Amino acid sequence: MSQPLQLLAFPLRGSQLIEASAGTGKTFTLALLYTRLILGHGDEKSAFLRPLTPREILVVTFTEAAAEELRDRIRSRLVEAAAYFRSQNAPQATSQDPLEQLKSSYPPELWAGCAWRLQLAAESMDEASISTIHSWCNRMLVEHAFDTRGLFNRELVTDTQELLTEVVQDYWRVHFYPLNTEQAALIQDSYSTPAALQKDLRGLLKTGIEGVSFQGQPLEGESLRSLLNKVLQEERKRQEKEAQAAQLEVNLRQAWLTDWPAIENYLHEIRPYLKTPAHDSKTPESYQALLDQIHSWAQGEGATPGKLKNFALGAFQFYAKSPVQEADPWRAFELQAEYNQLLEAAKKQPDTESEEPPFKTALLAHAHQWVETTFNQRLLQRAEMGFDDLLTQLEAALNPEKSTKSAQQLAKLLKNQFPVALIDEFQDTDPVQYRIFNHIYQLESDDQSTGIILIGDPKQAIYSFRGADIYTYLQAKQATQGRHFTLMRNFRSTQGVVEAANFLFGHAEQHPSGAFRFREGDYHPLPYIQVEAAGRDEQLYLDGQPANPLTFWQFAPEEGKEALGTGLYLQEAAASAASQLAFWLQAAQEGRAGFGHQGAITRSLQPSDIAILVRRGQEADAIRKELANRGLASVYLSDRSSVFATEEARDLLHWLEAVAQPGKERLVKAALATNTLDLPLSRLAAWQEQELAWEAQMETFMQLHQTWRYQGVLAMLRQLMDAYELPARRLQQNGGERSLTNLLHLAEWLQDASLQVDGEEALIRHLQEQLNTPDDQQLLRLESDARLIKVITIHKSKGLEYPLVVLPFISGWREIDGKTPQLPWRTAQGKYLEVSGKNHFPEAWKAAADERLSEDMRLLYVAITRARHALWLGVAPLKSGNSKSPQLERSALGYLLTGGARFADAQALDTCLRELSSQCPAISLEPAPAITSTRLNLQTSEVLEAARSPEQLPRLQPWWIGSYSAIRYQGMDWRLDEPLTAREATAQETTDEPREIPARPTQINADNLMQHFPAGSRYGTFLHSLMEWAAVHEYQEYRGFAAAAADTAGRLQAVTQRCQRLELEVYAEALSAWLGDFLKQPWSLEEPLVLAELSPEVISVEMEFLISCHHLNSRQLDELVTRTTLDGAPRPPAEDNLMNGLFKGFIDLVVLHQGRYYVVDWKSNRLGTDLEAYHPDQLSQAILKKRYDLQYVLYLLALHRHLKVRLVDYDYDRHLGGAIYVFMRGHAHPSQGLFHDKPPRELIETLDRLFSGQQKETQS
C-alpha cells in the first residue's frame, strides 16, 4: 500500500520507491531530498548516516538535457536553502514552505553551519555525480577498469552501423561463399543480399533481446551445414513426392484412356444407383457432361474435374438400397484411389511441418549468434564500444553469476563511492539497468547502510520501443514492498483539468482490468490514484468566455453509415482542428481570447500557447498542411527523419556535380531545373532561347567552381543560393523555412566532410553514399524557434506542459496483426523476438496486442496530463478495414470509455459520451468544429523597432573596393558585379562575345586550331587556365613553362582533362601541340622572349594587387590616359564617377627579362575570321575599343608602386619594360598577336600622385 510522501520525514536510508504522477513536482521533490542529504537532515528513522557531499550522491536520469536541468535545479535549491539558513529571521511556525520547515527543524546555533555546508555543496555542483545512465556506466568502466576487466581507453562510438554492415558481410562471405549451387539457392530464397539479412538482424541486436524464438521456444544457432542438409533432404523428399504424383497422374490418365469405351458403358450402367451430388447423375445429360470432362482431361485437355476424385475405388457413393454398392475394380478406379490418398497426404503436410521452424528462421538464429559474437569481438579489438555495451559490460562485471568474487568487490566499491543513489524516471528503466543498481544496492534487502530512491510514474512508461520495460518497474515495486510513497498534489494544471483527468481515469479504474489493464483479481500493481489540484489563478478565455477544461469533439460518420473510416477521420480531424484554432487566434487578435483573471484578459492567446499532440508523422503532416492553408505557421518538434532523405539533399547532389564540372551543359541544366532551386519555368525557357543569357549561367557556375576550389564548399553553396535569390523566394512559400534549414544543415555537413575527403569528386561520392544509406546521425534540425503552433508526438511531449493541448487524432490506434513479422516474447530465459507468425503462434500476437493497448492507455494518460488550462479530444466511431460498425474499443480512448466493450453503432458512442459529460462539470461534449477556409495573417515574430531614417544617420563617405571593370564607358555594356578572382576578371572581358557551340571539324592541327576553336567566356577562361597550368607545371628537373614544353605526355593529359569538362575532346591533341609550339616560339619584340626559357624565379602568375585611391574622378583619369597613350587616338570615353577606397586587379603574368619587368596579359578574343584581323593596326584598334589601354596603364602603375618599395635603385625607364598583350588566336600571324606598349614615365608618376590624393586635378 502506498502512502503520501512527507518531504521532511521521508526516509533517506534503505530502498524506497516514489510514485510521482504527472505534474506533481517530481524535480522539486528530488532537489529537496538532495538538500536533506547534504545537510544530513532527519531523525533516527529518516536521516542518512552522515551528511554527504555532491560527489557522493549519485543522481541518474535518462537524457543529457534532463541531467543538466537537474543539476541547475539542485544548485538553485542549495543556494536558496543556504540563503534561508543565512538569514537571522525566525521561520514562521505555520509556513508551508518546505525550506522554512527545514530551517525550523534546526536550532538557531546550527543555522550558520548549515548555510556553510549548503553553500559549499552549491559551489561543488560541477563535481556532482548527476548524469545519464550511459554516461555514468562509461565513467565507472574507466575508473574501475581493473575490476570491470575492461580497457582504460576504449572509445565510445555513437554509430556502429558501419561496423555491423562489415560483420554481416563477413558472415555472408564466411558461411555462404563456400556453398555449392544447390545450397546457395536456398540462401537466396531467404535472403538475396547481406543488406536484407542485416535488416532482420537489427532488431535482434538491441539490448535486452536474447535471440530468436519460434512458437515460444528459444532457438539455438544450429550448424549451418546441418540446417542446409536437413532442408535439402526435405526438399528432395518433396521433389520425389511431386515426381511420384506426376507419374501417377500420367498413369491415371493412361488408364482412363485405355479402357475408356468399356468404362464409359459401365458408368452409364450404374448411373441410376449413384447419388446425384457426387456424380452429377440426376439426368443423363448432366452425367454425360461430367464424363466428357473426364475424357478431355485424360486426353490432356482442360482442367482436372472437381468431382473426378469420386470415381475412385471405394469413393463411389451409391444409394443405400441400390443393388450395386461397390464399383468394379477397373484399373483407372484403383489408380484414382491411390492418387486421392497422395493428394490428401500432401494437404496434411504443412501441419506436420509447422512444428519445425522454417529454414529462414533457423538461418536467422544462426546468423544472430555469429554476428553478435563477432560484432562484440571487433569492438573489443578496436578498443571501441557502443552505448548498449556500456550497460551490458558494467552489468556483467557486477553479476555474481558471471564474475563471482570480483563482482562483489566492485559492488562494494561503488556502494562506498556512492552511498546514496537517486534514480529519476525509473519507469523507463530496462532490465539491464535495473540489474546494475540491484547488484549494488540489493533493493529487496533494504540495506540501511546505503540508500537508493527510485522515482518515477509507471503510468508514463511509454518507451517500450527503446527497450524500457514496465515489468522491470513492477519487479522493483515488488522488491520495495511496504516502502512505497506517492506525491499527491498536481502543480501543473488548473482545478478543472485535474478534475476531468481524475474523473476519466477514475471511471476507467472501475473496469475489471483497471484503468491501465494490470488488475488480476485482488492483484493490482498499477492502480490509478487520484491527485489533488494545487490550483492556478490564471484563467483561459476563448471567444470571451471561460474555456471548458476538457472537451470531446465528436465526429459523425457519413450519412447512412455507422462508422468513420481512418482516412476520412484523419482528413476531417485535421481540417476541423485547424479551423477552430484559426477562429481562436482571430479572436485573440480582437482581444477575445487569452489569459486573465475574473473575466479580464491580460495576455492574448499566442500560437506558441498551443500544442497539437500526434502519434506519427502522417498525422503531423495532415494537421500542418491544414494549418498552413489557413495561414497558421507551425513547427514539428518530433521529426526523426534524416536530412539525407530529403529532396534538398538529392538536389544538392545535382548542384555539386554541375559546379564540379561547370563546362558540361547537361549537368548545369539539371542543377538549374531542381525543385529546390525553384526557378520559374519562364526564366529557364528564356535562358535556353537567349545565348548571352545562357552563357551568363554557364559563367556563374564557372565562378562557383572557383569559389569551391579556393574558398570551400560552404562558401560556394551560399554564393549559389544568393546568386539565384533562393532564400527570398523560398521563404515566401509553405515549407520554405524547412527547405532552407535543410540546405544550411547539409552545407555545414559538406564543409566538415570536405576536411576528411580529398577533392571535389570524393566529396560528391561521399554525399552519394549518404543518400543511398541515410542514418539517424544527421536528423532534421528544427527550422524555427519562433512563436509557432507546436506539433509534437505524445512520446516526445512527456515531461513537458502546454497551456492548450489539442488531440485531434486520439481515437486512432495501431493494429498488431499478421503483417507484423517480429514481436517481443518473454520466456523464463529472457525476452526474445518471436518470428513464427500469427497463424502458427497466435498467443504471441494476442499478448502483443494486449500490451499495445496497455501502453496506449499510458500514452493517453501522458497526453491528457500535458495540458495546463484546457484540452480537446477528437472522438469518432472509428473503424478500420472493411468493418461496417465502430471498432473504437481497440483504441485507448475506447477502452477508457467502455473497458473493451464494443459500440454497436455511432449512437451508442454518443450516448456513452453524453453520460460521461453529464457526470463531470469539467467535461463537455461538442460537435466537431465546422471546417472553414478562413486565412489569417498573424505576426509570429517579435515586432522590431523601425530603422532610423537616413537623415538621422551620420554622413558616411563612399568607400569601395573596385576593379578595372568598375569603370564605365559611354556606349559600352557594364556590370555591377566585381570579380573576386583572376578567373572571374578574365571571364568578364569576354562575356560579350557571342556564344558558340563547339564545332566538330575533321582536320585540326596546331596551325589552324585557333581558327576553329570556339569563342566565348567559357573558352577564354579555359585558355587562361591552360596558361596558368603551364606556368606552374613540374616535370623531371624542369619547372614552369619549360616543364610544360618538355613534358609532351603530361601536357596532353592536362589538356585532355580540361577539354573533357567542356566537351572539347576533339581539340585536345591539336591544342596540346599548339601549346608546345607557343611556349617554344621566340616573341618578336626588341628583346626576343621565349616562355620556355623563363625560370620560375623570374615570373609571377596571377599577381593580385590593391591600390589605394582617394576621391579619384574616373573621367579625369581617363582623359589623362587618353591624352598620353597611343598618340591620343579616339576611344570610348569613361563616364564621370568618383572612386574612393581600394583599386583591385589581377595581372596574368609578370616577367623579368633582360633586367626589365613586363606585364603580360593573355587575350583570347576572336577579332575576326581570318589572320589579318591580328595585324598590328587591328590589334591597336582592339586595345582602344575594349579600353585595354587604361587596363594596362593601371597594371603598370601597380607594378611601378610594387617595384619602388622592393628595388633600392628602382628607375622606371630602366626597370619597367611595359605591357605585352598576347592575342593568342593571332599566334600564326607574323605579328604573333603581340601588342607591346610602354606609357611615358610622366603618366605613371602623375597617376601615382593622383591615386595618393596628392594631385587633385590634371592639366588640360
JSON list of N, CA and C in Angstrom, two decimals, residues 1041-1079:
[
{"chain": "A", "resi": 1041, "resn": "PHE", "atom": "N", "xyz": [57.09, 26.99, -67.38]},
{"chain": "A", "resi": 1041, "resn": "PHE", "atom": "CA", "xyz": [56.86, 26.87, -68.83]},
{"chain": "A", "resi": 1041, "resn": "PHE", "atom": "C", "xyz": [57.80, 25.85, -69.46]},
{"chain": "A", "resi": 1042, "resn": "ALA", "atom": "N", "xyz": [59.00, 25.77, -68.96]},
{"chain": "A", "resi": 1042, "resn": "ALA", "atom": "CA", "xyz": [59.95, 24.81, -69.52]},
{"chain": "A", "resi": 1042, "resn": "ALA", "atom": "C", "xyz": [59.46, 23.38, -69.32]},
{"chain": "A", "resi": 1043, "resn": "ALA", "atom": "N", "xyz": [58.88, 23.10, -68.15]},
{"chain": "A", "resi": 1043, "resn": "ALA", "atom": "CA", "xyz": [58.35, 21.76, -67.88]},
{"chain": "A", "resi": 1043, "resn": "ALA", "atom": "C", "xyz": [57.17, 21.46, -68.79]},
{"chain": "A", "resi": 1044, "resn": "ALA", "atom": "N", "xyz": [56.27, 22.44, -68.97]},
{"chain": "A", "resi": 1044, "resn": "ALA", "atom": "CA", "xyz": [55.12, 22.22, -69.84]},
{"chain": "A", "resi": 1044, "resn": "ALA", "atom": "C", "xyz": [55.54, 21.98, -71.28]},
{"chain": "A", "resi": 1045, "resn": "ALA", "atom": "N", "xyz": [56.61, 22.64, -71.74]},
{"chain": "A", "resi": 1045, "resn": "ALA", "atom": "CA", "xyz": [57.09, 22.45, -73.11]},
{"chain": "A", "resi": 1045, "resn": "ALA", "atom": "C", "xyz": [57.75, 21.09, -73.27]},
{"chain": "A", "resi": 1046, "resn": "ALA", "atom": "N", "xyz": [58.48, 20.64, -72.25]},
{"chain": "A", "resi": 1046, "resn": "ALA", "atom": "CA", "xyz": [59.24, 19.39, -72.35]},
{"chain": "A", "resi": 1046, "resn": "ALA", "atom": "C", "xyz": [58.37, 18.16, -72.13]},
{"chain": "A", "resi": 1047, "resn": "ASP", "atom": "N", "xyz": [57.35, 18.27, -71.28]},
{"chain": "A", "resi": 1047, "resn": "ASP", "atom": "CA", "xyz": [56.53, 17.11, -70.89]},
{"chain": "A", "resi": 1047, "resn": "ASP", "atom": "C", "xyz": [55.38, 16.93, -71.87]},
{"chain": "A", "resi": 1048, "resn": "THR", "atom": "N", "xyz": [55.65, 16.27, -72.98]},
{"chain": "A", "resi": 1048, "resn": "THR", "atom": "CA", "xyz": [54.63, 16.11, -74.02]},
{"chain": "A", "resi": 1048, "resn": "THR", "atom": "C", "xyz": [53.43, 15.30, -73.52]},
{"chain": "A", "resi": 1049, "resn": "ALA", "atom": "N", "xyz": [53.71, 14.18, -72.85]},
{"chain": "A", "resi": 1049, "resn": "ALA", "atom": "CA", "xyz": [52.62, 13.33, -72.36]},
{"chain": "A", "resi": 1049, "resn": "ALA", "atom": "C", "xyz": [51.81, 14.03, -71.27]},
{"chain": "A", "resi": 1050, "resn": "GLY", "atom": "N", "xyz": [52.50, 14.67, -70.34]},
{"chain": "A", "resi": 1050, "resn": "GLY", "atom": "CA", "xyz": [51.81, 15.37, -69.27]},
{"chain": "A", "resi": 1050, "resn": "GLY", "atom": "C", "xyz": [50.97, 16.52, -69.79]},
{"chain": "A", "resi": 1051, "resn": "ARG", "atom": "N", "xyz": [51.51, 17.20, -70.79]},
{"chain": "A", "resi": 1051, "resn": "ARG", "atom": "CA", "xyz": [50.77, 18.32, -71.39]},
{"chain": "A", "resi": 1051, "resn": "ARG", "atom": "C", "xyz": [49.49, 17.82, -72.05]},
{"chain": "A", "resi": 1052, "resn": "LEU", "atom": "N", "xyz": [49.61, 16.73, -72.80]},
{"chain": "A", "resi": 1052, "resn": "LEU", "atom": "CA", "xyz": [48.43, 16.18, -73.46]},
{"chain": "A", "resi": 1052, "resn": "LEU", "atom": "C", "xyz": [47.38, 15.72, -72.44]},
{"chain": "A", "resi": 1053, "resn": "GLN", "atom": "N", "xyz": [47.84, 15.12, -71.34]},
{"chain": "A", "resi": 1053, "resn": "GLN", "atom": "CA", "xyz": [46.91, 14.67, -70.30]},
{"chain": "A", "resi": 1053, "resn": "GLN", "atom": "C", "xyz": [46.19, 15.86, -69.67]},
{"chain": "A", "resi": 1054, "resn": "ALA", "atom": "N", "xyz": [46.94, 16.92, -69.34]},
{"chain": "A", "resi": 1054, "resn": "ALA", "atom": "CA", "xyz": [46.33, 18.10, -68.72]},
{"chain": "A", "resi": 1054, "resn": "ALA", "atom": "C", "xyz": [45.33, 18.75, -69.65]},
{"chain": "A", "resi": 1055, "resn": "VAL", "atom": "N", "xyz": [45.71, 18.87, -70.94]},
{"chain": "A", "resi": 1055, "resn": "VAL", "atom": "CA", "xyz": [44.82, 19.49, -71.91]},
{"chain": "A", "resi": 1055, "resn": "VAL", "atom": "C", "xyz": [43.57, 18.64, -72.09]},
{"chain": "A", "resi": 1056, "resn": "THR", "atom": "N", "xyz": [43.74, 17.33, -72.18]},
{"chain": "A", "resi": 1056, "resn": "THR", "atom": "CA", "xyz": [42.60, 16.43, -72.38]},
{"chain": "A", "resi": 1056, "resn": "THR", "atom": "C", "xyz": [41.61, 16.52, -71.22]},
{"chain": "A", "resi": 1057, "resn": "GLN", "atom": "N", "xyz": [42.13, 16.52, -69.98]},
{"chain": "A", "resi": 1057, "resn": "GLN", "atom": "CA", "xyz": [41.25, 16.61, -68.81]},
{"chain": "A", "resi": 1057, "resn": "GLN", "atom": "C", "xyz": [40.43, 17.89, -68.84]},
{"chain": "A", "resi": 1058, "resn": "ARG", "atom": "N", "xyz": [41.05, 18.99, -69.19]},
{"chain": "A", "resi": 1058, "resn": "ARG", "atom": "CA", "xyz": [40.33, 20.26, -69.25]},
{"chain": "A", "resi": 1058, "resn": "ARG", "atom": "C", "xyz": [39.35, 20.29, -70.41]},
{"chain": "A", "resi": 1059, "resn": "CYS", "atom": "N", "xyz": [39.71, 19.68, -71.51]},
{"chain": "A", "resi": 1059, "resn": "CYS", "atom": "CA", "xyz": [38.81, 19.63, -72.66]},
{"chain": "A", "resi": 1059, "resn": "CYS", "atom": "C", "xyz": [37.56, 18.80, -72.34]},
{"chain": "A", "resi": 1060, "resn": "GLN", "atom": "N", "xyz": [37.73, 17.75, -71.58]},
{"chain": "A", "resi": 1060, "resn": "GLN", "atom": "CA", "xyz": [36.59, 16.89, -71.26]},
{"chain": "A", "resi": 1060, "resn": "GLN", "atom": "C", "xyz": [35.53, 17.64, -70.46]},
{"chain": "A", "resi": 1061, "resn": "ARG", "atom": "N", "xyz": [35.96, 18.58, -69.62]},
{"chain": "A", "resi": 1061, "resn": "ARG", "atom": "CA", "xyz": [35.00, 19.33, -68.83]},
{"chain": "A", "resi": 1061, "resn": "ARG", "atom": "C", "xyz": [34.10, 20.20, -69.71]},
{"chain": "A", "resi": 1062, "resn": "LEU", "atom": "N", "xyz": [34.62, 20.64, -70.86]},
{"chain": "A", "resi": 1062, "resn": "LEU", "atom": "CA", "xyz": [33.85, 21.49, -71.76]},
{"chain": "A", "resi": 1062, "resn": "LEU", "atom": "C", "xyz": [33.40, 20.75, -73.01]},
{"chain": "A", "resi": 1063, "resn": "GLU", "atom": "N", "xyz": [33.58, 19.42, -72.98]},
{"chain": "A", "resi": 1063, "resn": "GLU", "atom": "CA", "xyz": [33.21, 18.60, -74.13]},
{"chain": "A", "resi": 1063, "resn": "GLU", "atom": "C", "xyz": [33.94, 19.05, -75.39]},
{"chain": "A", "resi": 1064, "resn": "LEU", "atom": "N", "xyz": [35.25, 19.29, -75.24]},
{"chain": "A", "resi": 1064, "resn": "LEU", "atom": "CA", "xyz": [36.10, 19.74, -76.34]},
{"chain": "A", "resi": 1064, "resn": "LEU", "atom": "C", "xyz": [37.17, 18.70, -76.67]},
{"chain": "A", "resi": 1065, "resn": "GLU", "atom": "N", "xyz": [36.87, 17.42, -76.42]},
{"chain": "A", "resi": 1065, "resn": "GLU", "atom": "CA", "xyz": [37.89, 16.39, -76.59]},
{"chain": "A", "resi": 1065, "resn": "GLU", "atom": "C", "xyz": [38.50, 16.37, -77.99]},
{"chain": "A", "resi": 1066, "resn": "VAL", "atom": "N", "xyz": [37.71, 16.80, -79.00]},
{"chain": "A", "resi": 1066, "resn": "VAL", "atom": "CA", "xyz": [38.20, 16.75, -80.38]},
{"chain": "A", "resi": 1066, "resn": "VAL", "atom": "C", "xyz": [39.38, 17.68, -80.60]},
{"chain": "A", "resi": 1067, "resn": "TYR", "atom": "N", "xyz": [39.51, 18.71, -79.73]},
{"chain": "A", "resi": 1067, "resn": "TYR", "atom": "CA", "xyz": [40.58, 19.68, -79.89]},
{"chain": "A", "resi": 1067, "resn": "TYR", "atom": "C", "xyz": [41.83, 19.34, -79.07]},
{"chain": "A", "resi": 1068, "resn": "ALA", "atom": "N", "xyz": [41.76, 18.33, -78.21]},
{"chain": "A", "resi": 1068, "resn": "ALA", "atom": "CA", "xyz": [42.79, 18.11, -77.21]},
{"chain": "A", "resi": 1068, "resn": "ALA", "atom": "C", "xyz": [44.18, 17.92, -77.83]},
{"chain": "A", "resi": 1069, "resn": "GLU", "atom": "N", "xyz": [44.30, 17.03, -78.80]},
{"chain": "A", "resi": 1069, "resn": "GLU", "atom": "CA", "xyz": [45.62, 16.71, -79.35]},
{"chain": "A", "resi": 1069, "resn": "GLU", "atom": "C", "xyz": [46.23, 17.92, -80.04]},
{"chain": "A", "resi": 1070, "resn": "ALA", "atom": "N", "xyz": [45.44, 18.61, -80.88]},
{"chain": "A", "resi": 1070, "resn": "ALA", "atom": "CA", "xyz": [45.95, 19.78, -81.58]},
{"chain": "A", "resi": 1070, "resn": "ALA", "atom": "C", "xyz": [46.28, 20.90, -80.61]},
{"chain": "A", "resi": 1071, "resn": "LEU", "atom": "N", "xyz": [45.46, 21.06, -79.58]},
{"chain": "A", "resi": 1071, "resn": "LEU", "atom": "CA", "xyz": [45.69, 22.12, -78.61]},
{"chain": "A", "resi": 1071, "resn": "LEU", "atom": "C", "xyz": [46.97, 21.87, -77.82]},
{"chain": "A", "resi": 1072, "resn": "SER", "atom": "N", "xyz": [47.25, 20.62, -77.50]},
{"chain": "A", "resi": 1072, "resn": "SER", "atom": "CA", "xyz": [48.49, 20.29, -76.80]},
{"chain": "A", "resi": 1072, "resn": "SER", "atom": "C", "xyz": [49.70, 20.62, -77.67]},
{"chain": "A", "resi": 1073, "resn": "ALA", "atom": "N", "xyz": [49.61, 20.28, -78.95]},
{"chain": "A", "resi": 1073, "resn": "ALA", "atom": "CA", "xyz": [50.72, 20.59, -79.86]},
{"chain": "A", "resi": 1073, "resn": "ALA", "atom": "C", "xyz": [50.87, 22.10, -80.03]},
{"chain": "A", "resi": 1074, "resn": "TRP", "atom": "N", "xyz": [49.76, 22.80, -80.17]},
{"chain": "A", "resi": 1074, "resn": "TRP", "atom": "CA", "xyz": [49.81, 24.27, -80.28]},
{"chain": "A", "resi": 1074, "resn": "TRP", "atom": "C", "xyz": [50.48, 24.89, -79.06]},
{"chain": "A", "resi": 1075, "resn": "LEU", "atom": "N", "xyz": [50.12, 24.41, -77.89]},
{"chain": "A", "resi": 1075, "resn": "LEU", "atom": "CA", "xyz": [50.69, 24.96, -76.66]},
{"chain": "A", "resi": 1075, "resn": "LEU", "atom": "C", "xyz": [52.20, 24.72, -76.61]},
{"chain": "A", "resi": 1076, "resn": "GLY", "atom": "N", "xyz": [52.64, 23.52, -77.02]},
{"chain": "A", "resi": 1076, "resn": "GLY", "atom": "CA", "xyz": [54.08, 23.27, -77.04]},
{"chain": "A", "resi": 1076, "resn": "GLY", "atom": "C", "xyz": [54.80, 24.23, -77.96]},
{"chain": "A", "resi": 1077, "resn": "ASP", "atom": "N", "xyz": [54.25, 24.48, -79.16]},
{"chain": "A", "resi": 1077, "resn": "ASP", "atom": "CA", "xyz": [54.87, 25.43, -80.10]},
{"chain": "A", "resi": 1077, "resn": "ASP", "atom": "C", "xyz": [54.85, 26.84, -79.53]},
{"chain": "A", "resi": 1078, "resn": "PHE", "atom": "N", "xyz": [53.75, 27.21, -78.94]},
{"chain": "A", "resi": 1078, "resn": "PHE", "atom": "CA", "xyz": [53.59, 28.57, -78.41]},
{"chain": "A", "resi": 1078, "resn": "PHE", "atom": "C", "xyz": [54.64, 28.85, -77.33]},
{"chain": "A", "resi": 1079, "resn": "LEU", "atom": "N", "xyz": [54.89, 27.86, -76.47]},
{"chain": "A", "resi": 1079, "resn": "LEU", "atom": "CA", "xyz": [55.83, 28.06, -75.38]},
{"chain": "A", "resi": 1079, "resn": "LEU", "atom": "C", "xyz": [57.28, 28.15, -75.88]}
]
